[in-house]
XYZ file of N, CA and C in Angstrom:
732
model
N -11.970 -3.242 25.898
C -12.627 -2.426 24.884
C -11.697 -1.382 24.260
N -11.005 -0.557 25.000
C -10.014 0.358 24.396
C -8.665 -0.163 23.409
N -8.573 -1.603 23.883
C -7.919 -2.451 22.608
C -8.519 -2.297 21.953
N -10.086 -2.681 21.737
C -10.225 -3.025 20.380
C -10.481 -2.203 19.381
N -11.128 -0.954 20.153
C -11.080 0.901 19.523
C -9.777 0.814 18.772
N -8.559 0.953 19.607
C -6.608 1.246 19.158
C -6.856 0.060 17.615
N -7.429 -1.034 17.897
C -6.633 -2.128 16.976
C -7.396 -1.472 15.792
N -8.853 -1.338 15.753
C -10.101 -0.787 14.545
C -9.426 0.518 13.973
N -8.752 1.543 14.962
C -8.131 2.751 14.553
C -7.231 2.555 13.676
N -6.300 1.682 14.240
C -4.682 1.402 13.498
C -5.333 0.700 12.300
N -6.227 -0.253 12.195
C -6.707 -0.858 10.603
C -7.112 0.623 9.541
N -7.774 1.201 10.620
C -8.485 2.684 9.429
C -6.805 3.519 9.128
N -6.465 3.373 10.029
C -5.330 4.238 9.387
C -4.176 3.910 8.276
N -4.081 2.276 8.015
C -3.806 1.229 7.472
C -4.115 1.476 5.981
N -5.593 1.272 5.963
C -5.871 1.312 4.581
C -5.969 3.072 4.431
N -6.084 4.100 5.119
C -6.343 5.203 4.881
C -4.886 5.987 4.153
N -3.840 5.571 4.820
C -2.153 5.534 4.221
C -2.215 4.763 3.041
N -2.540 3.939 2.663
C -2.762 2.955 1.258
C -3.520 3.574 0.223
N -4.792 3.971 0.352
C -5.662 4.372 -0.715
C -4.750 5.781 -0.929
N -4.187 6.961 0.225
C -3.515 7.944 -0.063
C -2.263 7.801 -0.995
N -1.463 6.667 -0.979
C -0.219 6.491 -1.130
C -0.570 6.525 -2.363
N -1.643 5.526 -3.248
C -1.850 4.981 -4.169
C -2.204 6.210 -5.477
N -3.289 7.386 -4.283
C -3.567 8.348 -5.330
C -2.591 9.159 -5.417
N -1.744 9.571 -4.445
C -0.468 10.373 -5.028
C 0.251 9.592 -5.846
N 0.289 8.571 -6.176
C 1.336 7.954 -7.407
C 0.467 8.382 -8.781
N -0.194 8.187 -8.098
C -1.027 8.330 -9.765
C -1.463 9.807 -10.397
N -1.702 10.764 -9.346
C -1.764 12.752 -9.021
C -0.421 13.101 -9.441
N 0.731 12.331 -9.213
C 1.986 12.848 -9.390
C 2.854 12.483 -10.787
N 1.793 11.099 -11.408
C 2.547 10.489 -12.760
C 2.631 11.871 -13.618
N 3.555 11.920 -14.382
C 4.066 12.813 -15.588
C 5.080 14.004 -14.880
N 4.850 14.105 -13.609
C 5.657 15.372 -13.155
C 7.037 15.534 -12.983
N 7.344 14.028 -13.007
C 9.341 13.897 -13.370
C 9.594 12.257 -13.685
N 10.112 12.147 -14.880
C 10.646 11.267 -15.532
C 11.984 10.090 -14.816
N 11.008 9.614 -13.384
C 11.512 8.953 -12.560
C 10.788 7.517 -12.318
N 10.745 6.622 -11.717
C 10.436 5.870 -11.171
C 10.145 5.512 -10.015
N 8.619 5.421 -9.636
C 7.598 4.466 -10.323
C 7.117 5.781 -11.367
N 7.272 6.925 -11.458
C 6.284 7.997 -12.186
C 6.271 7.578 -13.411
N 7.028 7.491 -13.908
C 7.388 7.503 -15.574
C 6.850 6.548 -16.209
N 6.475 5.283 -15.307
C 5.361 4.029 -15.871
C 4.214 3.952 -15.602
N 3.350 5.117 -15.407
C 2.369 4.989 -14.725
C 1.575 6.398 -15.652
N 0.411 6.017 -16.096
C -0.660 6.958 -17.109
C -1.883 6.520 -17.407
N -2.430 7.328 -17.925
C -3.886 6.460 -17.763
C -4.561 5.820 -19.474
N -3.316 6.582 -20.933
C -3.704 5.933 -21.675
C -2.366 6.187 -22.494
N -2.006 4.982 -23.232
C -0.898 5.094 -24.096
C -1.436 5.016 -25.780
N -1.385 5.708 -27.036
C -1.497 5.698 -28.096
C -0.330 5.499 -29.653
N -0.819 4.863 -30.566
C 0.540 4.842 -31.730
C -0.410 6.199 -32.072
N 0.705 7.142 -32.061
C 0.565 8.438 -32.969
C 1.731 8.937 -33.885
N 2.174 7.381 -34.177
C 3.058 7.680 -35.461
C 2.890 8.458 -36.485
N 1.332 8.432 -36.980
C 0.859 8.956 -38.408
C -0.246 10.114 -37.891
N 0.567 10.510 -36.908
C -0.011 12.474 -36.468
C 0.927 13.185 -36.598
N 0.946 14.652 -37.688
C 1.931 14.977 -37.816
C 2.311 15.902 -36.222
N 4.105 15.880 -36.469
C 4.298 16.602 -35.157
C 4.300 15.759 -33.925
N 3.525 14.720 -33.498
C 3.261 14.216 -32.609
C 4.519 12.645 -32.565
N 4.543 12.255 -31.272
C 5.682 11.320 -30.912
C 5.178 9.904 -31.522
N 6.240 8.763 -31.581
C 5.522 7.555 -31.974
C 4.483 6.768 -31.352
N 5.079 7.504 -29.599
C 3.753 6.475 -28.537
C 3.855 7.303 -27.982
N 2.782 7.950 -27.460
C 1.751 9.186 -26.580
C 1.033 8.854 -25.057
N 1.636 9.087 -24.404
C 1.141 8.778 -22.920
C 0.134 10.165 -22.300
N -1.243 10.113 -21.916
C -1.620 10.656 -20.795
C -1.932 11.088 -19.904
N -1.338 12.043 -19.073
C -1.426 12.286 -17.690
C -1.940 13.125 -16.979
N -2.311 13.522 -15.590
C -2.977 14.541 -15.754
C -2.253 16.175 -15.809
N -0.619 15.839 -16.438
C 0.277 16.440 -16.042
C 1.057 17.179 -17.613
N 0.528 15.885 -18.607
C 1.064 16.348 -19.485
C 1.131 15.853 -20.379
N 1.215 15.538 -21.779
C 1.097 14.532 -22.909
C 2.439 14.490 -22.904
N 3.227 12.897 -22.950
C 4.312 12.213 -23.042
C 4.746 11.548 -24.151
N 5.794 11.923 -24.734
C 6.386 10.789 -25.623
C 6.760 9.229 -24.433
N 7.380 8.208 -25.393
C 7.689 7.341 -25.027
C 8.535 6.778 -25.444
N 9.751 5.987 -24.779
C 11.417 5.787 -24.661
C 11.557 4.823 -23.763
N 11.844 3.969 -24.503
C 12.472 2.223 -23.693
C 11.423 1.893 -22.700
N 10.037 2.428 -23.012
C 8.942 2.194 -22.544
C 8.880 2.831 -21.109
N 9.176 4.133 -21.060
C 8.978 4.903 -20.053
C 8.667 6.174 -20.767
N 7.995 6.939 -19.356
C 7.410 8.114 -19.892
C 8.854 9.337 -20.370
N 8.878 10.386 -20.919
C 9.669 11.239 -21.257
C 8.373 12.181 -21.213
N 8.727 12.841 -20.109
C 7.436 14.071 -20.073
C 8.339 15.502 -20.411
N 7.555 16.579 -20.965
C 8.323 18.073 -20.854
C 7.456 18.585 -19.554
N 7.475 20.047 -19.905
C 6.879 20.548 -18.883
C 5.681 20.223 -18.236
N 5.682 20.739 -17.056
C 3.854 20.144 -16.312
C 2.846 21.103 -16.640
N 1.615 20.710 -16.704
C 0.787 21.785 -16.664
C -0.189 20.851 -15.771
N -0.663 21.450 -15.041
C -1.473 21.545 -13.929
C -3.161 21.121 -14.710
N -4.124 20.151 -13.970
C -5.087 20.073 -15.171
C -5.294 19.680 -16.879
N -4.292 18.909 -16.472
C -4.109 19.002 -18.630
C -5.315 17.943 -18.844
N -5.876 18.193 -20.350
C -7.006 18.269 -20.736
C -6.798 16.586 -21.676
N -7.490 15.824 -21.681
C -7.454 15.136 -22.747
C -8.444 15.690 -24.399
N -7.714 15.992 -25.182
C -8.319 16.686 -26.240
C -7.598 16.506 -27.491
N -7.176 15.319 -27.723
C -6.305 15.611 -28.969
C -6.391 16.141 -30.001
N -7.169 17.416 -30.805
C -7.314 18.295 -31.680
C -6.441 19.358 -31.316
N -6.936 19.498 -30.254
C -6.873 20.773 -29.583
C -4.996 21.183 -29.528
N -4.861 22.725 -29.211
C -3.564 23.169 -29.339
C -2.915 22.461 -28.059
N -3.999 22.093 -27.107
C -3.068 21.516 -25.886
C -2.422 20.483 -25.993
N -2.757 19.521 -27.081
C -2.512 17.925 -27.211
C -1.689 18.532 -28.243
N -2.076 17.704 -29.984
C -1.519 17.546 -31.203
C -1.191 18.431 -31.776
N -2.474 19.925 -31.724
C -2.791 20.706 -32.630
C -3.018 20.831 -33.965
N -3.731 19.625 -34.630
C -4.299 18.982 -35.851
C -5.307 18.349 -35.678
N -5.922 18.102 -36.692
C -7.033 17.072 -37.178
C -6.297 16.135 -37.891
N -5.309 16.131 -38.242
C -4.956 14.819 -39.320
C -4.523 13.748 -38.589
N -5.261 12.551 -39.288
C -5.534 11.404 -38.534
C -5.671 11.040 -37.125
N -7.000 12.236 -36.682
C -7.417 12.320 -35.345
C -8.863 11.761 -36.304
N -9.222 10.833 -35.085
C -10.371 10.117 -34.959
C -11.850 10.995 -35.160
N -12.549 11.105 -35.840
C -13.387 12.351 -35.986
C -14.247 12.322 -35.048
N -14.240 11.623 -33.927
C -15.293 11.495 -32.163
C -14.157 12.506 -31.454
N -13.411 12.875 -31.750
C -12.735 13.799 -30.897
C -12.955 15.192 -31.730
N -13.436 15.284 -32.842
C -13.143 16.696 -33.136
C -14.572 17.414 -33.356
N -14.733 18.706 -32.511
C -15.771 19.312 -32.473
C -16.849 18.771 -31.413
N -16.341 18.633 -30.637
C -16.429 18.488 -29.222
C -15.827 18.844 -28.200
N -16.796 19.114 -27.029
C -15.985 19.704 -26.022
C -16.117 18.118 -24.710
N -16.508 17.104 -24.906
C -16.762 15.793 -24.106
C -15.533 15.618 -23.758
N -14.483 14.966 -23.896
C -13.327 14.636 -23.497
C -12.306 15.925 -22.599
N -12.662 16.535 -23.709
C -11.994 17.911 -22.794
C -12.618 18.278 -21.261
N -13.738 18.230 -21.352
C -13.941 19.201 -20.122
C -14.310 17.831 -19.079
N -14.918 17.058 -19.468
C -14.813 15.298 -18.081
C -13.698 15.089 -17.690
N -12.287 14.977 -18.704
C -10.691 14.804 -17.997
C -10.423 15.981 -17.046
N -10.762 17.243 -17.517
C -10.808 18.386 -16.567
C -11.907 18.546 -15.428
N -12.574 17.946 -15.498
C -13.243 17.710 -14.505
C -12.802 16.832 -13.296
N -12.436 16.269 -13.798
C -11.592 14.857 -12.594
C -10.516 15.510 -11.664
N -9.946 16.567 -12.392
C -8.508 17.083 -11.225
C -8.984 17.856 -10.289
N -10.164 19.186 -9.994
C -10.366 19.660 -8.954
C -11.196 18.363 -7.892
N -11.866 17.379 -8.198
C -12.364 16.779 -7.291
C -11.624 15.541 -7.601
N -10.538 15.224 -7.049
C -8.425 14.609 -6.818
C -8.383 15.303 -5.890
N -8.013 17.150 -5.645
C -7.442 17.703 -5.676
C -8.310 17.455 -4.211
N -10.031 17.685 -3.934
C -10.728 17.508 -2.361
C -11.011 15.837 -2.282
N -10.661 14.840 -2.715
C -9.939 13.916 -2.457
C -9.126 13.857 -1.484
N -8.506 14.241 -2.271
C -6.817 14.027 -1.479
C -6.538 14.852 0.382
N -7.530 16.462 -0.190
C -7.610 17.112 1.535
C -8.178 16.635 2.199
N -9.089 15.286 2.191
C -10.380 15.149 3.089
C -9.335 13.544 3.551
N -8.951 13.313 3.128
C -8.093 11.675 2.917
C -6.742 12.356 3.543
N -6.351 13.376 3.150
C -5.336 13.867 4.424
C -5.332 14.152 5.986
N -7.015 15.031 6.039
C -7.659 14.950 7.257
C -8.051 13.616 7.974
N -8.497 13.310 6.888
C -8.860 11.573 8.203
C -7.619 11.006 8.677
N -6.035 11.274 7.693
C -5.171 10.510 8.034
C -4.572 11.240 9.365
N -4.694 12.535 9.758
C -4.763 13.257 10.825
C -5.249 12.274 11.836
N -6.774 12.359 11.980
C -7.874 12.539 12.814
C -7.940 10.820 13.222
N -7.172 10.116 12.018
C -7.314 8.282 12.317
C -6.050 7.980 13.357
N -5.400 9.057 14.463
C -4.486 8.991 15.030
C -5.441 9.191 16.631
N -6.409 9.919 16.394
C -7.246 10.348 17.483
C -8.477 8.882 17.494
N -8.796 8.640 16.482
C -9.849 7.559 16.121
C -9.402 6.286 16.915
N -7.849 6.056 17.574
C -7.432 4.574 18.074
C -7.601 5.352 19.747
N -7.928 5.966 19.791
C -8.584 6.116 21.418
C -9.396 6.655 21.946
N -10.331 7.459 21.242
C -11.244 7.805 21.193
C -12.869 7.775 20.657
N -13.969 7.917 21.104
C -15.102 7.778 20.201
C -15.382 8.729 19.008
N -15.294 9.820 19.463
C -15.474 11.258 18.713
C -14.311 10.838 17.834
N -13.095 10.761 17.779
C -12.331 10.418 17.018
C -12.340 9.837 15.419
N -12.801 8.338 15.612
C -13.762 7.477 15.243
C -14.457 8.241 14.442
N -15.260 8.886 14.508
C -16.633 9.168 13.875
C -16.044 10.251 13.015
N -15.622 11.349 13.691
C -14.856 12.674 12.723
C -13.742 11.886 11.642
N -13.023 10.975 11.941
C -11.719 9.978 11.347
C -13.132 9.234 9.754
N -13.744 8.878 10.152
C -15.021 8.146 9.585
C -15.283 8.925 8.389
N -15.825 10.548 8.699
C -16.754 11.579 8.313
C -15.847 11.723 7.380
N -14.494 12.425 7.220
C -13.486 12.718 6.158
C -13.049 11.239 5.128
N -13.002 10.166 5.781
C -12.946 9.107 4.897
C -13.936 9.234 3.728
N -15.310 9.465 4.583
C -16.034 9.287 3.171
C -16.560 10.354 2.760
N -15.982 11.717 3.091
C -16.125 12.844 1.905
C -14.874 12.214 0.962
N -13.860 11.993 1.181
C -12.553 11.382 0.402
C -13.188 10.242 -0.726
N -13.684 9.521 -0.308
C -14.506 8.415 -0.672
C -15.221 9.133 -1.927
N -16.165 9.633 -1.426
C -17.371 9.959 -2.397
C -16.405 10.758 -3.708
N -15.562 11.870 -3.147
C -14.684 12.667 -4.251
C -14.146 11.979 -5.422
N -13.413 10.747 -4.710
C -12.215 10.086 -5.152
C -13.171 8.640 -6.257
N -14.282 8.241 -5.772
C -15.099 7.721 -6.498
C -16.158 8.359 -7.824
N -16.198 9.710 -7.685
C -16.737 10.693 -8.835
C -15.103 10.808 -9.901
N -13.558 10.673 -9.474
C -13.076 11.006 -10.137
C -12.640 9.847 -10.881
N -12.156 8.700 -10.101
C -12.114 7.265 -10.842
C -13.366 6.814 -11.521
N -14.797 7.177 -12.085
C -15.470 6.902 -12.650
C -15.440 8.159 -13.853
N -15.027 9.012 -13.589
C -14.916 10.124 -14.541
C -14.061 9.904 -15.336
N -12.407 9.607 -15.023
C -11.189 9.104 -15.721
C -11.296 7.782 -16.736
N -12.046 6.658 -15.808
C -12.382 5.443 -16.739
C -12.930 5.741 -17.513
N -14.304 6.247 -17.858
C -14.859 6.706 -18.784
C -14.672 7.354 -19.975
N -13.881 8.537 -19.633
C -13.337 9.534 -20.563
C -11.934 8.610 -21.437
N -10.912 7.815 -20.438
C -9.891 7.060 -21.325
C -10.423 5.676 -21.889
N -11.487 5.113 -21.223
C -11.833 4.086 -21.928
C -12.565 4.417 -23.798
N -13.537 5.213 -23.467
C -14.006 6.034 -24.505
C -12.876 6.580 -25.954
N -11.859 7.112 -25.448
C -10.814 7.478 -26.249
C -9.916 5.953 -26.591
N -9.650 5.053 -25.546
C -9.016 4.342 -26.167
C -9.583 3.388 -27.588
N -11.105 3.729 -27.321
C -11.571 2.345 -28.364
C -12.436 3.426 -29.466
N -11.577 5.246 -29.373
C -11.986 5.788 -30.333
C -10.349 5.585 -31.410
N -9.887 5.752 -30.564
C -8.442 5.597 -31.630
C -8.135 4.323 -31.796
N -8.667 2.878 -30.948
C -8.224 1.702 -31.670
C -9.305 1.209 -32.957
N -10.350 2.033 -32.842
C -11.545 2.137 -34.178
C -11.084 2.694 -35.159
N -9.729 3.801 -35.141
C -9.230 4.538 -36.408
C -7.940 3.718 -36.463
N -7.768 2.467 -36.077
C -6.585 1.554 -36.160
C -5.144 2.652 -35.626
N -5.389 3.002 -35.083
C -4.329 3.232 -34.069
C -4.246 2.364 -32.607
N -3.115 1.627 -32.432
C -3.158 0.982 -31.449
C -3.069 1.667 -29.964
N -4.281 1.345 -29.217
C -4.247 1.824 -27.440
C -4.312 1.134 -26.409
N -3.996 1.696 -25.833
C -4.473 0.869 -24.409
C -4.294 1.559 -23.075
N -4.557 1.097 -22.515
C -5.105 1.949 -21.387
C -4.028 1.509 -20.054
N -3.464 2.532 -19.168
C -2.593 2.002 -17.960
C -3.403 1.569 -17.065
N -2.628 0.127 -17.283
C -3.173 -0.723 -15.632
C -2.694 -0.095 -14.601
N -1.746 0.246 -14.481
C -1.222 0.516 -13.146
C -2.376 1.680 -12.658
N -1.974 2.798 -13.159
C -2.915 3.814 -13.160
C -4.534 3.264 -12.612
N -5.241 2.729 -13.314
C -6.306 2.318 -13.271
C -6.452 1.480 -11.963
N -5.828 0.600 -12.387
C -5.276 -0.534 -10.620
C -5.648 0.650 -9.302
N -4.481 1.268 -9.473
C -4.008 2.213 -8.272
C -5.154 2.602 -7.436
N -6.176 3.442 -9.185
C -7.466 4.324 -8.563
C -8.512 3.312 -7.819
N -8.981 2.037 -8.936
C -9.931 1.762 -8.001
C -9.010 0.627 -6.663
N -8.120 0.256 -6.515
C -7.849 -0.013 -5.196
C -7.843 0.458 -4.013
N -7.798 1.823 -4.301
C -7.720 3.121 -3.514
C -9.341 3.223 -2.814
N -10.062 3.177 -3.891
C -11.594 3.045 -3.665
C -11.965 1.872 -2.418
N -11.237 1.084 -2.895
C -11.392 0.013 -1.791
C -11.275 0.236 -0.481
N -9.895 0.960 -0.271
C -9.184 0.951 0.318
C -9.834 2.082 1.305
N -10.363 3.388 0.500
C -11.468 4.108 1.198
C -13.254 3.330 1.745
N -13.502 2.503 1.396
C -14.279 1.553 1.805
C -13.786 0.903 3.336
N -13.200 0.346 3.167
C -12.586 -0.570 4.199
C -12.029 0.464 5.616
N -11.575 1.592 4.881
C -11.136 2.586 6.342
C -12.333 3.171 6.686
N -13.126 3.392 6.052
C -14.696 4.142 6.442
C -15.068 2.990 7.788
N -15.211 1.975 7.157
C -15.465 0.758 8.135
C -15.201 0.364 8.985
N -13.953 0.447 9.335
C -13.006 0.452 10.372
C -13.073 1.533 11.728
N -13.178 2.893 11.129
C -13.668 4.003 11.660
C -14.758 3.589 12.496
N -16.033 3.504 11.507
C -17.573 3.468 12.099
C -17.482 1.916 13.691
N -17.084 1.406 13.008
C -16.831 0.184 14.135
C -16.184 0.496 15.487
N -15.041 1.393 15.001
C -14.239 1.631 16.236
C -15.333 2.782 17.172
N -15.981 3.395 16.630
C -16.821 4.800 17.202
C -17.940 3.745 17.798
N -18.088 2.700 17.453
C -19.223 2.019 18.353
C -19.318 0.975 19.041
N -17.188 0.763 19.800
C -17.023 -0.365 20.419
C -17.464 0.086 21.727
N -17.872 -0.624 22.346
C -17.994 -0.152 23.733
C -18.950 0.821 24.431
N -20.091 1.291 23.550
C -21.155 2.006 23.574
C -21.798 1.863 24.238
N -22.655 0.285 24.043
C -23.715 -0.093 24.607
C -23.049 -0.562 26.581
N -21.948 -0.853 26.603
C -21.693 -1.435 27.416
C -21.352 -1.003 28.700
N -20.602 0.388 28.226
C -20.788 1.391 29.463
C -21.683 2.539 29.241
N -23.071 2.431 28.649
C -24.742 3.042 28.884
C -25.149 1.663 29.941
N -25.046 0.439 29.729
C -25.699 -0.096 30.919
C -25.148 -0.200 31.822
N -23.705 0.000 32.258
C -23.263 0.382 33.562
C -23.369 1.531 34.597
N -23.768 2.416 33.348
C -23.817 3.486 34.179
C -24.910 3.662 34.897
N -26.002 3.032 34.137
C -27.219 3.125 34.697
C -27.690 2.249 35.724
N -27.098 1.099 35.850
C -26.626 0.001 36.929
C -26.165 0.457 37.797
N -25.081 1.334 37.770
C -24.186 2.470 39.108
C -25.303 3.317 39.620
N -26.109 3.998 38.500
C -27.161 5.171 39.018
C -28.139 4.546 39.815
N -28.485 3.096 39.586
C -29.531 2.216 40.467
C -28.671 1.551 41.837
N -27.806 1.501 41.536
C -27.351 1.275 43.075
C -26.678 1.855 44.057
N -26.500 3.343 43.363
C -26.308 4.501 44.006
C -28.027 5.220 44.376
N -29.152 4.663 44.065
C -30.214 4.926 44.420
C -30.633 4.522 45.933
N -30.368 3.497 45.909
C -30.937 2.057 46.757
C -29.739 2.553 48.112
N -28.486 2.234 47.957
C -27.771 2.213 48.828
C -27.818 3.735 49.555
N -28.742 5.099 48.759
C -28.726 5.975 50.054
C -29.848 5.891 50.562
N -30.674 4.882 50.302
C -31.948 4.788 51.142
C -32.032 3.632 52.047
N -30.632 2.857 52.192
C -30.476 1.801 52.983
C -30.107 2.044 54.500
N -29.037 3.462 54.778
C -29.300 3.585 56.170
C -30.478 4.340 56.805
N -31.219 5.224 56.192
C -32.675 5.389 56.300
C -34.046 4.597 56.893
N -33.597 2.950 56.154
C -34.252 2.280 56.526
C -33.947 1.578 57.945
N -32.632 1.437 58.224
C -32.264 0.604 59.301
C -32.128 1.544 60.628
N -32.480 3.083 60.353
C -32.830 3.694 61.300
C -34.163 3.467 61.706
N -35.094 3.374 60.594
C -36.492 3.347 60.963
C -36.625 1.670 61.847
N -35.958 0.511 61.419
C -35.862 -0.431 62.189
C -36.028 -0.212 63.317
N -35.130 0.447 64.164
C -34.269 0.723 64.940
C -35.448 1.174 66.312
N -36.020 2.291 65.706
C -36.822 3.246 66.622
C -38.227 2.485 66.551
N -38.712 1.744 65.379
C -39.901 0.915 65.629
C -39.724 -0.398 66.785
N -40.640 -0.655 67.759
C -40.776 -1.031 68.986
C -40.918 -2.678 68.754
């Protein structure tokens, strides 16, 4: 049984390192003009015919990107960046911005919405990756290893449905004003695999917290019954003894 706890642990910790790995690639795209970072965003745009603005527009949650031999060229980071292309944070124009982006606050504040709950994502998915070290030999383990998976889970699934939404929405607002978009697979890939990947370690967890449960509750109680019996056995063979 304690194999099979260790083997259920080491699987949760498996995919729990995977879904983590996956969202820091994607938490970290725009922050240095490296590789894998620099290919990885959640929407690319032609903003040739915006004044001021680059020929192809990547972005991130880090920063709006030009684009160069088909990699990102990011400037500085900003922490939270907003998808808003009117706005002074993006373009800072209306000309030939899609008029579903202007005079609205929808895009802006859902993309900003997605980074503080990443941000308890990522701590609760750090904790289990802790606690999925205690989970391969223990019960309590298991279950606490379990509990942080799927606060991670639930976070990380409010923010990959928040992100799709908000870039899917924008991409088929600017390919409606014939600007060509599209949206990063990788990026997208990453998030909901990750989802999976928090699925499958939740699972792993709960299984391991309930190998071996049932099996030593009926032993013990088997021990408590024949630790009953056997102190009333020389009792009896005294009474044998003295009856005539």
């Amino acid at each position: 049984m304690p194999a099979s706890r260790a083997v259920l642990g080491l699987l949760g910790l498996f995919f729990t390192a995977g879904a983590l790995l996956l969202m820091w690639l994607v938490f970290l795209a725009g922050v240095r003009n490296t590789t894998p970072l620099d290919n990885i965003y959640f929407l690319q745009v032609d903003t040739s015919n915006i004044p001021g603005a680059p020929t192809l527009s990547r972005w991130t949650w880090w920063n709006l990107c030009a684009v160069e031999d088909g990699k990102s060229q990011c400037g500085s980071s900003h922490p939270d960046f907003p998808f808003d292309p009117p706005s002074h944070r993006n373009f800072g124009t209306e000309v030939n911005i899609p008029s579903a982006f202007i005079g609205t606050n929808h895009y802006f504040l859902t993309s900003r919405f997605s980074w503080p709950f990443e941000i308890l994502a990522l701590f609760f998915g750090v904790l289990s990756l802790f606690t999925g070290l205690l989970a391969m030999c223990t019960r309590i383990g298991s279950y606490i290893s379990a509990l942080m998976a799927w606060l991670a889970l639930t976070f990380h699934i409010i923010v990959t449905c928040l992100v799709t939404a908000v870039f899917v929405q924008g991409r088929n607002k600017f390919n409606g004003n014939d600007q060509s978009a599209r949206l990063g697979v990788k990026a997208f890939a990453f998030l909901w695999t990750s989802v999976a990947c928090w699925m499958l370690a939740c699972l792993m967890y709960c299984m391991g917290g309930t190998v071996g449960r049932k099996d030593r509750g009926y032993s013990g109680r088997k021990q408590r019954r024949r630790g009953f019996f056997t102190a009333r056995q020389p009792s009896q063979e005294r009474n044998k003894e003295i009856a005539p």
